[in-house]
């Protein structure tokens, strides 16, 4: 409970917008959760943290950040949050290019790796891969519930 109440919220603060993309930074975030899993299970040596995370049913921090980004895009797309320029940046994908659901967006052009990992390009890529029943959810709770089953 202490980890979920005090540590994980700090790791996830603003994670829907700020998302570390380098392997080094991702590893640092995941290491905190792995240490917490060792602490919670009281197995400090010769045990797999990955097995502990599965036993505890804790999704990775990276999966939680992806869910937060997708939830934020759902809220933006459905006018549940006030955003100045982000909604205007969402361009529907061409009907000829759509293979999935009908609410896909065009991924903005990016010249740098850093820009590719920014909120819109990275999240739109994930959003476009979601199944139709997830993006058509009527409420944010339904969206989160359906999307979490995919993790």
GROMACS .gro file of C-alpha atoms in nm:
model
  151
    1UNK     CA    1   0.000   0.000   0.000
    2UNK     CA    2   0.285   0.238   0.082
    3UNK     CA    3   0.442   0.191  -0.261
    4UNK     CA    4   0.111   0.244  -0.442
    5UNK     CA    5   0.024   0.546  -0.225
    6UNK     CA    6   0.354   0.728  -0.199
    7UNK     CA    7   0.606   0.611  -0.459
    8UNK     CA    8   0.413   0.521  -0.773
    9UNK     CA    9   0.222   0.852  -0.790
   10UNK     CA   10   0.554   1.036  -0.794
   11UNK     CA   11   0.685   0.814  -1.074
   12UNK     CA   12   0.369   0.875  -1.272
   13UNK     CA   13   0.334   1.247  -1.209
   14UNK     CA   14   0.264   1.416  -1.545
   15UNK     CA   15   0.344   1.088  -1.721
   16UNK     CA   16   0.073   1.144  -1.979
   17UNK     CA   17   0.271   1.436  -2.119
   18UNK     CA   18   0.628   1.374  -2.006
   19UNK     CA   19   0.742   1.032  -2.111
   20UNK     CA   20   1.106   0.924  -2.092
   21UNK     CA   21   1.203   0.746  -2.411
   22UNK     CA   22   1.567   0.652  -2.368
   23UNK     CA   23   1.640   0.300  -2.248
   24UNK     CA   24   1.853   0.443  -1.968
   25UNK     CA   25   1.570   0.654  -1.825
   26UNK     CA   26   1.311   0.380  -1.872
   27UNK     CA   27   1.539   0.139  -1.686
   28UNK     CA   28   1.577   0.384  -1.398
   29UNK     CA   29   1.199   0.412  -1.359
   30UNK     CA   30   1.144   0.039  -1.382
   31UNK     CA   31   1.426  -0.022  -1.130
   32UNK     CA   32   1.233   0.170  -0.866
   33UNK     CA   33   0.932  -0.056  -0.912
   34UNK     CA   34   1.152  -0.368  -0.913
   35UNK     CA   35   1.310  -0.262  -0.582
   36UNK     CA   36   0.964  -0.202  -0.440
   37UNK     CA   37   0.856  -0.551  -0.552
   38UNK     CA   38   1.157  -0.701  -0.374
   39UNK     CA   39   1.067  -0.503  -0.061
   40UNK     CA   40   0.699  -0.598  -0.071
   41UNK     CA   41   0.766  -0.969  -0.127
   42UNK     CA   42   1.065  -0.965   0.110
   43UNK     CA   43   1.278  -1.153  -0.142
   44UNK     CA   44   1.601  -0.960  -0.183
   45UNK     CA   45   1.838  -1.217  -0.333
   46UNK     CA   46   1.827  -1.478  -0.608
   47UNK     CA   47   1.472  -1.398  -0.713
   48UNK     CA   48   1.340  -1.261  -1.038
   49UNK     CA   49   1.183  -0.914  -1.003
   50UNK     CA   50   0.984  -0.984  -1.319
   51UNK     CA   51   0.825  -1.289  -1.155
   52UNK     CA   52   0.755  -1.080  -0.845
   53UNK     CA   53   0.582  -0.812  -1.055
   54UNK     CA   54   0.366  -1.080  -1.217
   55UNK     CA   55   0.286  -1.231  -0.880
   56UNK     CA   56   0.188  -0.889  -0.745
   57UNK     CA   57  -0.005  -0.819  -1.069
   58UNK     CA   58   0.172  -0.484  -1.108
   59UNK     CA   59   0.192  -0.359  -1.466
   60UNK     CA   60   0.521  -0.202  -1.568
   61UNK     CA   61   0.561   0.171  -1.525
   62UNK     CA   62   0.594   0.194  -1.903
   63UNK     CA   63   0.255   0.024  -1.950
   64UNK     CA   64   0.099   0.258  -1.693
   65UNK     CA   65   0.244   0.561  -1.877
   66UNK     CA   66   0.105   0.432  -2.208
   67UNK     CA   67  -0.239   0.395  -2.048
   68UNK     CA   68  -0.217   0.748  -1.905
   69UNK     CA   69  -0.124   0.891  -2.247
   70UNK     CA   70  -0.407   0.706  -2.421
   71UNK     CA   71  -0.656   0.818  -2.155
   72UNK     CA   72  -0.544   1.178  -2.200
   73UNK     CA   73  -0.588   1.155  -2.578
   74UNK     CA   74  -0.936   1.007  -2.524
   75UNK     CA   75  -1.021   1.302  -2.297
   76UNK     CA   76  -0.884   1.553  -2.551
   77UNK     CA   77  -1.066   1.388  -2.841
   78UNK     CA   78  -1.396   1.381  -2.650
   79UNK     CA   79  -1.363   1.735  -2.506
   80UNK     CA   80  -1.336   1.613  -2.147
   81UNK     CA   81  -1.035   1.836  -2.081
   82UNK     CA   82  -0.967   2.189  -2.196
   83UNK     CA   83  -0.672   2.207  -2.434
   84UNK     CA   84  -0.581   2.505  -2.642
   85UNK     CA   85  -0.384   2.380  -2.941
   86UNK     CA   86  -0.367   2.006  -2.899
   87UNK     CA   87  -0.717   1.925  -3.025
   88UNK     CA   88  -0.655   2.146  -3.329
   89UNK     CA   89  -0.343   1.939  -3.401
   90UNK     CA   90  -0.543   1.617  -3.428
   91UNK     CA   91  -0.598   1.546  -3.796
   92UNK     CA   92  -0.815   1.249  -3.899
   93UNK     CA   93  -0.629   0.985  -4.098
   94UNK     CA   94  -0.714   0.945  -4.463
   95UNK     CA   95  -0.991   0.687  -4.511
   96UNK     CA   96  -0.768   0.510  -4.766
   97UNK     CA   97  -0.494   0.456  -4.506
   98UNK     CA   98  -0.717   0.323  -4.229
   99UNK     CA   99  -0.700  -0.045  -4.154
  100UNK     CA  100  -0.833  -0.029  -3.800
  101UNK     CA  101  -1.097   0.188  -3.643
  102UNK     CA  102  -1.251   0.498  -3.799
  103UNK     CA  103  -1.118   0.739  -3.533
  104UNK     CA  104  -0.753   0.718  -3.635
  105UNK     CA  105  -0.536   1.029  -3.658
  106UNK     CA  106  -0.248   1.127  -3.882
  107UNK     CA  107   0.084   1.109  -3.701
  108UNK     CA  108   0.260   1.448  -3.717
  109UNK     CA  109   0.582   1.461  -3.915
  110UNK     CA  110   0.892   1.453  -3.694
  111UNK     CA  111   1.254   1.511  -3.789
  112UNK     CA  112   1.410   1.414  -3.458
  113UNK     CA  113   1.386   1.112  -3.231
  114UNK     CA  114   1.302   1.340  -2.940
  115UNK     CA  115   1.003   1.487  -3.126
  116UNK     CA  116   0.884   1.139  -3.229
  117UNK     CA  117   0.860   1.052  -2.861
  118UNK     CA  118   0.662   1.368  -2.775
  119UNK     CA  119   0.303   1.334  -2.657
  120UNK     CA  120   0.108   1.359  -2.984
  121UNK     CA  121   0.323   1.154  -3.224
  122UNK     CA  122   0.388   0.878  -2.970
  123UNK     CA  123   0.032   0.862  -2.840
  124UNK     CA  124  -0.134   0.881  -3.181
  125UNK     CA  125   0.074   0.583  -3.293
  126UNK     CA  126  -0.052   0.382  -2.993
  127UNK     CA  127  -0.409   0.517  -3.035
  128UNK     CA  128  -0.427   0.409  -3.399
  129UNK     CA  129  -0.344   0.050  -3.295
  130UNK     CA  130  -0.630   0.026  -3.044
  131UNK     CA  131  -0.934  -0.186  -3.135
  132UNK     CA  132  -1.252  -0.012  -3.240
  133UNK     CA  133  -1.450  -0.112  -2.930
  134UNK     CA  134  -1.192   0.065  -2.710
  135UNK     CA  135  -1.189   0.401  -2.889
  136UNK     CA  136  -1.568   0.402  -2.920
  137UNK     CA  137  -1.616   0.377  -2.543
  138UNK     CA  138  -1.885   0.616  -2.421
  139UNK     CA  139  -1.712   0.705  -2.093
  140UNK     CA  140  -1.354   0.741  -1.977
  141UNK     CA  141  -1.407   0.462  -1.725
  142UNK     CA  142  -1.519   0.225  -2.000
  143UNK     CA  143  -1.224   0.331  -2.215
  144UNK     CA  144  -0.975   0.269  -1.933
  145UNK     CA  145  -1.134  -0.067  -1.850
  146UNK     CA  146  -1.123  -0.188  -2.211
  147UNK     CA  147  -0.773  -0.054  -2.276
  148UNK     CA  148  -0.635  -0.208  -1.957
  149UNK     CA  149  -0.737  -0.555  -2.076
  150UNK     CA  150  -0.495  -0.514  -2.366
  151UNK     CA  151  -0.191  -0.466  -2.142
   0.00000   0.00000   0.00000
